[in-house]
Amino acid sequence: MSTLTISNLGFSFGDYDVFLGISASIPNDGKIGLVGPNGIGKTTLLRVLAGLAQPSVGSVTMARGTRIGYLRQEAVDAFAGRHNTVYDEMLAIFAGLREQEAMLRDLEHRMADAHSDDLLAEYSVAQDRFEHAGGYEYEQRISQVLYGLGFARSEWNLSIDILSGGQKTRALLARLLLERPDLLILDEPTNHLDVQAVEWLEGMLRTWDGSLLIVSHDRYFLDNVVNRIWEMGPSGFETYHGNYSHYLQQRQERWERRETEFNAVKERFLSELDYIKRNIARDATKNQAVGRLRRLIREVRVVEAGGLDLLLSKNWGQVMDEVDISEAKWGVADVEQAIKGLRNPVIRPPQLNLKLKTTLRSGNLVLRTSDLTIGYPGKPLFTAEPITLERGECAALIGPNGSGKTTFLRTLLGELQPLAGQLRPGASLKVGYFSQAHERLNPNNTVLDELLSHKQMLLGPARNYLAQYLFRGEDVFKPVRLLSGGERGRLALAILALEGANFLLLDEPSNHLDIPAQEILQAVLEHFDGTILLVSHDRYLIDHLATQVWELRKNRLEVFPGTYAELIAARQQAAEANKQAAAEARSAVRSDYVSSKQSRAEERKRAKAVADAEERVHALEARLARLENDLHVATVEQDLDGIQRLGQAYTDTQVELEAAMEEWAELA
């Protein structure tokens, strides 16, 4: 059963169609990633599905009772007019549970004052209902979610209206996770989250009980969370099964298959046209040729109007019958021109023609350090394990914001000196630097002037070069200060490609790039024949490029000599080992406790046995003393029967006393 179904959905602004003809469904267990280039309409589609915008055509149908939660990219206005603390805002979600909790406390007080079977039965029912609804765990859930999304305990009592935009977005995400809607729609949920919080969110969403629809540029996140991909592109809307990596493979196969199909159809059209041209003038075959011409016109017009998929669909014959060719008045020459004008309907994303080539081969050793301390005078940021980086390797430098990653790059560039230790660059290095903030770009230059300031070129070749980076037409005259983040990144890459560097220092190169541009950047860097030091939060890029990982943790740079996937596997293995060790420690503590408890019980039992034996000895001694006294009286009175009876009792008691004394001595 589907949580949500979309039928022929379209949205327009005036005469401009943002998207058209979208049909799809979200199953109950569907975890869907929505991908596509920037500006294609992904956020608009999410708003329509969340009920915040009305479609121009088509319909959205939801299963009865479906609750939707929607996280927009920036949630600045999400808590408008609210003055709760962060924690109170989360508590408000559980108002119903808190009312049940208050009722339970009231019943407890009433039972304490006047116990009755009716009150006890009422309390039992209310307690079961409270427990089943999660009443005994909601405070723990709030703590887990707030900690998981990076809220320190000191931030829980901040008023929601004074939070920054990023904090409000995280708070809205926390509230949605606690509300557990049937369909959770997330627009760039990893924005404003550090890597630790993103990993926590991945774990939460992997086991999410409802449906998910996620827009994200974080390909690693999509790989770990979703099981379907919806792709919005210039050529239409496509659905794929599997995570992001599976989507890439299926998309490539689909592109190749459709290209083969298109070429086969076009070849058939030309072959059919050749038959018509050879036979239409012959009396014997004219009627057959005319009939085939009419059919060919219909097929060509179907491809022109609806694309190759329509022609190859199961009801293509019916579609062809409905095509009106009475007004076409096409002749053979018209059909031939139309066939030659057909274009492959599969539109691939625009390609950045980015090529990074080295103009100088570096030495085998690119970088080596020892006893290195990085930072500023009076403010050290971190110390580093010994580093060795060789030609052709890619090192990924990862760590939280503010830990010193950019400072390390500036030290490698010679802009800062190490506070301690040695940093030895290799021979014949030509360094290229991609700055995260692109502060080296002159904001007052045009795109064209900025390029020419780095390399003198004729205007024609310069504009052709910029066109390879998607700066076409009037775009080259746009001032740098007016460029978007993605456009600045493309311009910085275009300039970097001119330098011919053999050692690239890349500071967040995939920031502001949509997924198609990220894919191109990755492909280019994978084929770069120099050495790379990559600072990035893009785990997918790191996973595909890095041959070693440098991680900043607790003011220490730790070197892992392997890929990112191997680092994650090693972490998981260590976590499992720690978990096992903790379990064994707990088991040992339990065993010691049980053993100690048993020893104490045995000691108490032995002490009691000693006391009992001692008490028995005293009792027998007292009895023996009484018998001795009674025997003396019987002897004085010459009571022969009494003497005989008491003498036997005295003897028996003496035997018992000796046995009791032995038992007491053994126990003691």
XYZ file of C-alpha atoms in Angstrom:
668
model
C 0.000 0.000 0.000
C 1.224 3.511 -0.810
C 1.499 6.348 1.668
C 1.237 8.916 -1.138
C 0.459 8.756 -4.864
C 1.220 11.432 -7.480
C -0.721 11.473 -10.754
C 0.356 13.588 -13.753
C 1.495 16.397 -11.458
C 2.528 19.767 -12.838
C 3.362 23.208 -11.463
C 3.673 26.455 -13.418
C 4.428 30.121 -12.854
C 2.424 31.867 -15.549
C 3.645 30.457 -18.864
C 6.724 28.873 -17.264
C 6.394 25.170 -16.417
C 8.524 24.284 -13.402
C 7.709 20.597 -13.926
C 5.075 18.566 -15.762
C 3.747 15.019 -15.968
C 5.158 13.594 -12.740
C 3.575 10.313 -11.696
C 4.963 8.201 -8.848
C 4.112 6.702 -5.474
C 5.735 6.397 -2.063
C 5.234 2.963 -0.457
C 4.860 2.579 3.294
C 8.484 1.516 3.657
C 9.777 3.853 0.949
C 12.905 5.871 1.708
C 13.263 8.065 -1.373
C 16.061 10.413 -2.390
C 15.016 13.220 -4.774
C 17.943 14.365 -6.938
C 18.463 16.720 -9.845
C 20.330 19.904 -10.810
C 19.750 23.150 -8.941
C 16.715 25.064 -10.174
C 14.940 22.011 -11.607
C 12.032 22.284 -9.134
C 12.846 19.838 -6.317
C 11.884 22.186 -3.474
C 8.708 23.225 -5.322
C 7.708 19.565 -5.633
C 8.292 19.029 -1.912
C 6.113 22.039 -1.074
C 3.316 20.681 -3.255
C 3.509 17.250 -1.604
C 3.565 18.850 1.855
C 0.382 20.770 1.010
C 2.041 24.203 1.109
C 1.495 24.865 -2.601
C -1.235 23.833 -5.020
C -0.308 22.038 -8.268
C -1.329 23.566 -11.579
C -2.413 20.171 -12.892
C -2.620 16.616 -11.593
C -3.326 15.335 -8.114
C -1.702 14.161 -4.886
C -3.512 11.358 -3.030
C -2.611 10.261 0.493
C -3.644 7.210 2.479
C -6.311 8.010 5.051
C -4.931 9.392 8.301
C -1.441 10.055 6.911
C 0.522 12.598 8.955
C 3.193 14.578 7.074
C 6.222 16.316 8.568
C 8.147 18.797 6.398
C 11.623 20.236 7.003
C 12.386 23.182 4.739
C 15.999 24.130 3.972
C 15.966 27.189 6.215
C 13.492 27.158 9.092
C 13.965 30.737 10.350
C 10.192 31.252 10.621
C 9.380 27.772 11.933
C 8.881 28.966 15.524
C 7.528 32.468 14.852
C 5.806 33.934 17.900
C 6.966 31.143 20.224
C 9.061 31.815 23.317
C 9.486 28.308 24.749
C 12.894 26.957 25.579
C 14.303 24.321 23.239
C 13.496 21.569 25.753
C 9.978 22.865 26.458
C 9.331 22.962 22.705
C 10.175 19.264 22.554
C 8.097 18.517 25.657
C 5.071 20.163 24.015
C 4.986 17.290 21.522
C 4.113 14.928 24.359
C 1.330 17.014 25.930
C -1.083 14.063 25.733
C 1.376 11.738 27.467
C 2.045 14.307 30.166
C -1.692 14.588 30.832
C -1.841 10.794 31.208
C 1.158 10.991 33.530
C -0.568 13.629 35.686
C -3.677 11.425 35.847
C -1.556 8.500 37.058
C -0.046 10.655 39.828
C -3.554 11.724 40.843
C -4.724 8.096 40.999
C -1.696 7.209 43.113
C -2.570 9.925 45.650
C -6.196 8.773 45.739
C -5.166 5.157 46.309
C -2.865 6.260 49.131
C -5.765 8.020 50.846
C -8.449 5.396 50.238
C -7.465 2.076 48.667
C -10.138 0.253 46.666
C -10.305 -2.466 44.017
C -12.013 -0.079 41.577
C -9.219 2.494 41.892
C -6.593 -0.231 41.486
C -8.285 -1.530 38.306
C -8.535 2.007 36.894
C -4.869 2.646 37.685
C -3.802 -0.633 36.035
C -5.631 0.226 32.788
C -4.259 3.789 32.744
C -0.715 2.582 33.425
C -0.838 0.023 30.593
C -2.113 2.688 28.189
C 0.625 5.121 29.311
C 3.375 2.517 28.952
C 2.142 1.371 25.513
C 2.179 4.997 24.283
C 5.825 5.403 25.315
C 5.184 7.314 28.508
C 8.204 5.919 30.328
C 10.664 6.796 27.553
C 9.680 10.167 26.054
C 12.152 12.167 28.166
C 14.931 9.794 27.171
C 13.935 10.179 23.499
C 14.105 13.972 23.779
C 17.611 13.776 25.272
C 18.812 11.355 22.583
C 17.510 13.496 19.709
C 18.820 16.807 21.068
C 22.250 15.345 21.812
C 22.277 13.537 18.453
C 21.602 16.747 16.495
C 24.363 18.627 18.271
C 22.506 20.540 20.973
C 24.736 20.811 24.050
C 22.960 20.529 27.405
C 23.626 24.227 27.988
C 21.504 25.056 24.900
C 18.390 23.185 26.007
C 17.170 26.113 28.108
C 17.734 28.751 25.418
C 14.600 30.515 24.217
C 13.621 29.202 20.792
C 13.172 32.721 19.398
C 16.821 33.734 19.958
C 18.338 30.753 18.134
C 20.250 31.258 14.906
C 18.728 30.127 11.618
C 20.812 26.949 11.638
C 19.850 26.159 15.237
C 16.163 26.664 14.432
C 16.458 24.291 11.487
C 18.033 21.668 13.767
C 15.341 22.267 16.388
C 12.613 21.779 13.765
C 14.285 18.555 12.622
C 14.412 17.376 16.259
C 10.706 18.092 16.680
C 9.820 16.217 13.495
C 11.867 13.181 14.545
C 10.094 13.133 17.904
C 6.653 13.537 16.297
C 7.255 10.485 14.065
C 4.988 11.444 11.135
C 3.929 8.754 8.647
C 5.716 10.618 5.829
C 8.776 12.707 6.683
C 9.821 15.165 3.948
C 13.327 16.597 4.402
C 14.858 19.349 2.257
C 18.651 19.293 2.752
C 18.537 17.875 6.316
C 22.338 17.677 6.632
C 22.756 21.452 6.354
C 23.943 22.896 9.693
C 24.997 19.438 10.970
C 28.556 18.356 11.673
C 29.744 14.908 10.578
C 28.971 13.319 13.951
C 25.383 14.621 13.860
C 24.967 13.518 10.230
C 26.107 10.001 11.122
C 23.669 9.934 14.046
C 20.841 11.102 11.738
C 21.736 8.379 9.225
C 21.362 5.758 11.932
C 18.023 7.232 13.006
C 16.597 7.345 9.458
C 17.868 3.882 8.483
C 15.506 2.415 11.069
C 12.713 4.965 10.476
C 9.345 3.272 10.778
C 7.496 5.439 8.230
C 8.159 6.786 4.737
C 10.888 9.273 3.820
C 11.330 11.736 0.961
C 14.709 13.486 1.081
C 16.411 16.142 -1.034
C 20.133 16.189 -0.322
C 23.426 16.987 -2.039
C 25.153 14.610 0.397
C 25.606 11.517 -1.746
C 27.089 9.454 1.110
C 24.036 10.277 3.217
C 21.728 9.147 0.393
C 23.749 5.959 -0.002
C 23.259 5.106 3.667
C 19.575 6.041 4.021
C 17.437 5.708 0.875
C 16.226 2.644 -1.031
C 14.803 4.491 -4.062
C 15.824 7.492 -6.150
C 13.570 9.981 -7.927
C 15.473 11.959 -10.548
C 14.191 15.291 -11.874
C 15.937 16.458 -15.015
C 15.464 18.379 -18.264
C 14.345 15.177 -19.991
C 11.687 14.364 -17.409
C 11.132 12.407 -14.231
C 12.719 8.994 -13.645
C 12.493 6.459 -10.800
C 15.215 4.016 -9.752
C 15.417 1.252 -7.133
C 18.281 1.113 -4.669
C 20.523 3.717 -3.050
C 22.524 6.462 -4.762
C 25.333 4.196 -5.992
C 22.796 1.778 -7.494
C 21.076 4.743 -9.153
C 24.314 5.819 -10.850
C 24.798 2.365 -12.316
C 21.173 2.029 -13.447
C 21.161 5.550 -14.908
C 24.222 4.840 -17.021
C 22.665 1.585 -18.249
C 19.403 3.402 -19.015
C 21.204 6.148 -20.936
C 23.103 3.598 -23.027
C 19.971 1.520 -23.688
C 17.927 4.517 -24.816
C 20.724 5.780 -26.993
C 20.854 2.362 -28.659
C 17.063 2.369 -29.055
C 17.082 5.878 -30.524
C 19.819 5.040 -33.022
C 17.941 1.850 -34.010
C 14.673 3.778 -34.542
C 16.405 6.503 -36.545
C 18.174 3.877 -38.653
C 14.824 2.148 -39.275
C 13.244 5.467 -40.288
C 16.032 6.110 -42.803
C 15.798 2.546 -44.146
C 12.019 2.932 -44.531
C 12.506 6.287 -46.244
C 14.999 4.725 -48.649
C 12.393 2.102 -49.639
C 9.753 4.816 -50.126
C 12.063 6.945 -52.300
C 12.886 3.947 -54.488
C 9.307 2.745 -54.939
C 6.955 5.731 -54.747
C 7.395 6.583 -58.411
C 6.719 3.027 -59.644
C 3.167 2.236 -60.597
C 3.369 -1.321 -59.275
C 4.533 -0.323 -55.798
C 3.259 3.267 -55.525
C 0.231 2.488 -53.334
C 2.340 0.448 -50.910
C 4.997 3.171 -50.757
C 2.360 5.884 -50.128
C 0.880 3.824 -47.266
C 4.284 3.334 -45.728
C 5.009 7.055 -46.127
C 1.835 7.952 -44.208
C 2.828 5.537 -41.442
C 6.384 6.934 -41.340
C 5.065 10.499 -41.048
C 2.956 9.463 -38.070
C 5.905 7.764 -36.366
C 8.201 10.746 -36.911
C 5.569 13.108 -35.557
C 5.023 10.883 -32.495
C 8.769 11.055 -31.720
C 8.766 14.828 -32.257
C 5.725 15.316 -30.022
C 6.164 12.779 -27.263
C 9.665 11.399 -27.466
C 11.020 7.939 -28.058
C 9.284 6.446 -24.995
C 5.881 7.232 -26.489
C 6.772 5.529 -29.747
C 8.103 2.467 -27.899
C 5.160 2.275 -25.477
C 2.721 -0.617 -25.604
C -0.098 1.555 -26.986
C 1.995 3.198 -29.698
C -0.358 1.920 -32.396
C -3.319 3.680 -30.809
C -1.280 6.852 -30.410
C -0.270 6.752 -34.055
C -3.891 6.356 -35.163
C -4.736 9.521 -33.245
C -2.015 11.593 -34.923
C -3.588 13.891 -37.520
C -1.407 14.224 -40.615
C -4.005 15.877 -42.831
C -2.499 19.298 -42.271
C 1.094 18.192 -42.584
C 1.164 17.969 -46.379
C 4.614 16.426 -46.018
C 6.457 15.062 -48.974
C 9.411 12.724 -49.045
C 11.878 15.619 -48.703
C 10.012 16.963 -45.650
C 10.116 13.573 -43.946
C 13.825 13.185 -44.688
C 14.565 16.597 -43.186
C 12.471 15.792 -40.094
C 14.270 12.452 -39.550
C 17.691 14.064 -39.805
C 16.544 16.716 -37.316
C 15.534 14.216 -34.645
C 17.634 14.458 -31.501
C 18.195 11.879 -28.801
C 15.479 12.610 -26.209
C 17.760 11.544 -23.349
C 19.235 14.792 -22.047
C 22.279 14.243 -19.921
C 23.303 16.885 -17.365
C 25.477 19.721 -18.747
C 29.098 18.688 -18.600
C 31.872 20.766 -17.097
C 34.751 20.224 -19.479
C 37.161 20.299 -16.570
C 40.629 18.894 -17.135
C 43.355 19.160 -14.511
C 46.721 18.405 -16.052
C 50.161 18.729 -14.511
C 52.837 20.604 -16.430
C 55.652 19.387 -14.167
C 56.266 15.987 -12.591
C 56.965 16.183 -8.865
C 59.346 13.956 -6.923
C 58.082 10.736 -5.381
C 58.033 12.321 -1.923
C 55.556 15.201 -1.816
C 55.337 15.972 1.902
C 56.906 14.758 5.147
C 56.501 16.132 8.676
C 57.787 15.334 12.154
C 56.819 16.651 15.612
C 54.581 19.211 13.923
C 52.461 21.750 15.843
C 50.044 23.962 13.890
C 48.391 27.160 15.074
C 49.071 30.788 15.888
C 51.539 32.312 18.380
C 50.099 31.702 21.825
C 47.259 29.623 20.382
C 48.294 26.138 19.206
C 45.507 24.271 17.411
C 46.863 20.737 17.111
C 49.907 18.504 17.043
C 50.380 15.936 14.289
C 51.554 12.386 13.981
C 54.398 11.949 11.453
C 53.033 12.449 7.904
C 54.343 10.974 4.668
C 52.558 11.803 1.407
C 53.810 10.414 -1.901
C 53.139 11.368 -5.508
C 49.794 10.154 -6.852
C 48.187 9.829 -3.420
C 45.143 11.666 -2.113
C 45.037 12.536 1.570
C 41.698 13.607 3.045
C 41.936 15.996 6.002
C 38.772 15.728 8.103
C 37.641 17.114 11.426
C 35.143 19.487 13.046
C 34.857 23.138 12.055
C 37.411 25.321 13.794
C 39.838 22.485 14.446
C 42.555 23.969 12.185
C 42.126 22.403 8.733
C 42.327 25.670 6.760
C 45.165 26.859 9.033
C 47.098 23.728 8.077
C 46.607 24.505 4.368
C 47.833 28.064 4.925
C 50.902 26.612 6.659
C 51.589 24.362 3.658
C 51.277 27.415 1.396
C 53.913 29.221 3.454
C 51.518 31.900 4.699
C 52.031 30.703 8.293
C 54.960 29.052 10.040
C 54.616 25.870 12.125
C 54.743 26.540 15.849
C 57.055 23.552 16.277
C 58.495 20.619 14.357
C 59.483 20.199 10.738
C 57.455 20.393 7.523
C 59.460 19.277 4.497
C 57.879 19.625 1.009
C 59.164 17.445 -1.806
C 61.079 18.433 -4.915
C 59.625 20.037 -8.065
C 56.272 20.885 -6.443
C 53.859 23.234 -8.176
C 51.014 23.912 -5.750
C 47.472 24.802 -6.757
C 45.094 26.088 -4.085
C 41.278 26.030 -4.139
C 39.974 28.206 -1.320
C 36.682 27.455 0.390
C 35.765 31.163 0.595
C 37.198 31.995 -2.863
C 38.688 35.113 -1.279
C 41.342 35.213 -3.996
C 38.697 36.151 -6.546
C 38.402 39.910 -7.073
C 34.712 40.724 -6.439
C 34.867 43.811 -8.667
C 36.118 41.954 -11.748
C 33.819 40.397 -14.298
C 34.122 36.661 -14.859
C 36.071 37.301 -18.053
C 38.401 39.879 -16.467
C 39.100 37.564 -13.523
C 40.155 34.783 -15.879
C 42.362 37.133 -17.931
C 44.033 38.424 -14.730
C 45.429 34.922 -14.197
C 46.395 34.184 -17.803
C 46.623 36.419 -20.841
C 44.384 35.075 -23.624
C 42.597 36.444 -26.652
C 38.938 37.239 -25.991
C 37.626 34.524 -28.309
C 39.613 31.660 -26.776
C 38.947 33.038 -23.272
C 35.173 33.008 -23.830
C 35.370 29.544 -25.364
C 37.335 28.371 -22.343
C 34.773 29.825 -19.926
C 31.961 28.185 -21.908
C 33.482 24.825 -20.971
C 32.686 25.789 -17.360
C 29.102 26.789 -18.266
C 29.763 30.557 -18.439
C 28.111 31.322 -21.761
C 26.858 34.434 -23.514
C 26.391 37.411 -21.212
C 27.404 35.326 -18.160
C 31.058 36.188 -18.797
C 30.341 39.870 -18.082
C 28.671 39.224 -14.724
C 30.594 40.737 -11.762
C 32.189 38.142 -9.477
C 30.405 39.636 -6.450
C 27.033 38.703 -7.999
C 27.912 35.065 -8.628
C 26.245 32.298 -6.643
C 28.338 29.968 -4.510
C 28.261 27.304 -7.220
C 29.244 29.803 -9.922
C 32.174 31.044 -7.830
C 33.275 27.450 -7.397
C 33.160 26.834 -11.156
C 35.188 30.000 -11.832
C 37.777 29.010 -9.212
C 38.073 25.564 -10.817
C 38.479 27.130 -14.266
C 41.372 29.231 -12.971
C 42.887 26.290 -11.100
C 42.887 24.210 -14.294
C 45.080 26.835 -15.990
C 47.879 26.554 -13.445
C 49.117 23.057 -14.312
C 49.771 22.292 -10.621
C 50.992 18.859 -9.536
C 49.965 19.222 -5.856
C 46.380 20.379 -5.276
C 45.261 21.813 -1.948
C 41.459 21.706 -2.126
C 39.422 23.349 0.638
C 35.776 22.190 0.370
C 35.737 22.051 -3.466
C 32.243 20.529 -3.645
C 30.547 23.231 -1.544
C 27.558 24.803 -3.350
C 27.804 22.304 -6.208
C 24.691 20.334 -7.103
C 24.969 16.590 -7.515
C 25.663 16.578 -11.299
C 28.529 19.043 -10.782
C 29.829 16.985 -7.841
C 29.880 13.894 -10.052
C 31.923 15.731 -12.688
C 34.356 17.102 -10.107
C 34.833 13.610 -8.706
C 35.501 12.130 -12.150
C 38.085 14.834 -12.913
C 39.931 14.389 -9.609
C 39.911 10.600 -10.007
C 41.854 11.028 -13.278
C 44.270 13.691 -11.973
C 47.846 12.384 -12.236
C 49.270 14.549 -9.452
C 48.846 14.572 -5.669
C 45.847 15.887 -3.736
C 45.262 17.116 -0.203
C 41.493 17.307 0.167
C 39.719 19.147 2.972
C 36.055 18.245 2.727
C 32.872 17.235 4.534
C 31.801 15.376 1.377
C 32.198 11.788 2.573
C 31.211 10.352 -0.820
C 34.026 12.294 -2.511
C 36.472 11.308 0.231
C 35.408 7.663 -0.001
C 36.152 7.574 -3.747
C 39.424 9.563 -3.707
C 41.342 9.222 -0.452
C 44.228 6.761 -0.129
C 44.894 7.914 3.429
C 42.843 9.884 5.952
C 44.159 12.557 8.326
C 41.664 13.081 11.124
C 41.719 15.941 13.631
C 40.459 14.736 17.010
C 40.981 16.427 20.373
C 43.785 18.729 19.155
C 45.646 15.846 17.527
C 46.049 14.937 13.851
C 45.885 11.157 13.514
C 46.992 9.462 10.279
C 45.017 6.452 9.048
C 46.909 4.643 6.244
C 43.886 3.536 4.204
C 40.658 4.580 2.558
C 37.684 6.215 4.249
C 35.689 2.971 3.990
C 38.529 1.142 5.754
C 38.583 3.844 8.450
C 34.849 3.434 9.067
C 35.253 -0.351 9.165
C 38.116 -0.022 11.662
C 36.003 2.292 13.818
C 33.102 -0.135 13.763
C 35.425 -3.002 14.621
C 36.887 -0.998 17.507
C 33.385 -0.056 18.679
C 32.347 -3.709 18.591
C 35.507 -4.685 20.475
C 34.828 -1.979 23.081
C 31.233 -3.115 23.307
C 32.351 -6.716 23.778
C 34.937 -5.681 26.369
C 32.319 -3.636 28.211
C 29.916 -6.577 28.119
C 32.626 -8.877 29.447
C 33.475 -6.349 32.162
C 29.819 -6.086 33.136
C 29.600 -9.884 33.141
C 32.702 -10.093 35.339
C 31.281 -7.491 37.718
C 28.002 -9.404 37.827
C 29.896 -12.654 38.393
C 31.964 -11.068 41.175
C 28.819 -9.630 42.681
C 27.015 -12.974 42.526
C 30.076 -14.758 43.890
C 30.447 -12.175 46.625
C 26.748 -12.390 47.357
C 26.993 -16.188 47.545
C 30.063 -15.933 49.803
C 28.279 -13.533 52.110
C 25.256 -15.825 52.184
C 27.468 -18.821 52.989
C 29.250 -16.826 55.701
C 25.953 -15.824 57.241
C 24.789 -19.444 57.041
C 27.997 -20.698 58.706
C 27.827 -18.043 61.436
C 24.240 -19.022 62.129
C 25.235 -22.697 62.290
C 28.037 -21.860 64.774
C 25.620 -19.851 66.890
C 23.047 -22.635 66.778
C 25.691 -25.241 67.731
C 26.940 -23.059 70.586
C 23.405 -22.526 71.813
C 22.821 -26.322 71.705
C 25.993 -26.894 73.739
C 24.826 -24.393 76.381
C 21.382 -26.006 76.482
C 22.872 -29.487 76.940
C 25.239 -28.253 79.633
C 22.317 -26.699 81.506
C 20.291 -29.900 81.131
C 23.238 -31.975 82.367
C 23.551 -29.702 85.406
C 19.868 -30.162 86.248
C 20.133 -33.963 85.874
C 23.171 -33.989 88.139
C 21.259 -32.070 90.779
C 18.189 -34.339 90.455
C 20.424 -37.420 90.682
C 21.949 -36.093 93.923
C 18.480 -35.602 95.459
C 17.380 -39.148 94.406
C 20.520 -40.609 95.973
C 19.874 -38.837 99.302
C 16.271 -40.045 99.281
C 17.314 -43.593 98.287
C 14.941 -43.439 95.279
C 16.293 -46.473 93.379
C 13.939 -46.085 90.380
C 14.742 -42.389 90.172
C 18.463 -43.058 90.435
C 18.283 -45.582 87.581
C 16.152 -43.332 85.344
C 18.131 -40.155 85.990
C 21.457 -41.965 85.611
C 20.480 -43.175 82.135
C 19.301 -39.670 81.173
C 22.568 -38.202 82.498
C 24.603 -40.667 80.414
C 22.580 -39.961 77.232
C 22.844 -36.191 77.723
C 26.583 -36.428 78.252
C 26.922 -38.301 74.920
C 24.816 -35.610 73.175
C 26.946 -32.867 74.723
C 30.182 -34.436 73.514
C 28.735 -34.694 69.969
C 27.496 -31.090 70.120
C 30.916 -29.927 71.335
C 32.617 -31.661 68.409
C 30.161 -30.096 65.918
C 30.644 -26.653 67.420
C 34.439 -27.002 67.348
C 34.364 -28.077 63.685
C 32.111 -25.160 62.644
C 34.050 -22.632 64.659
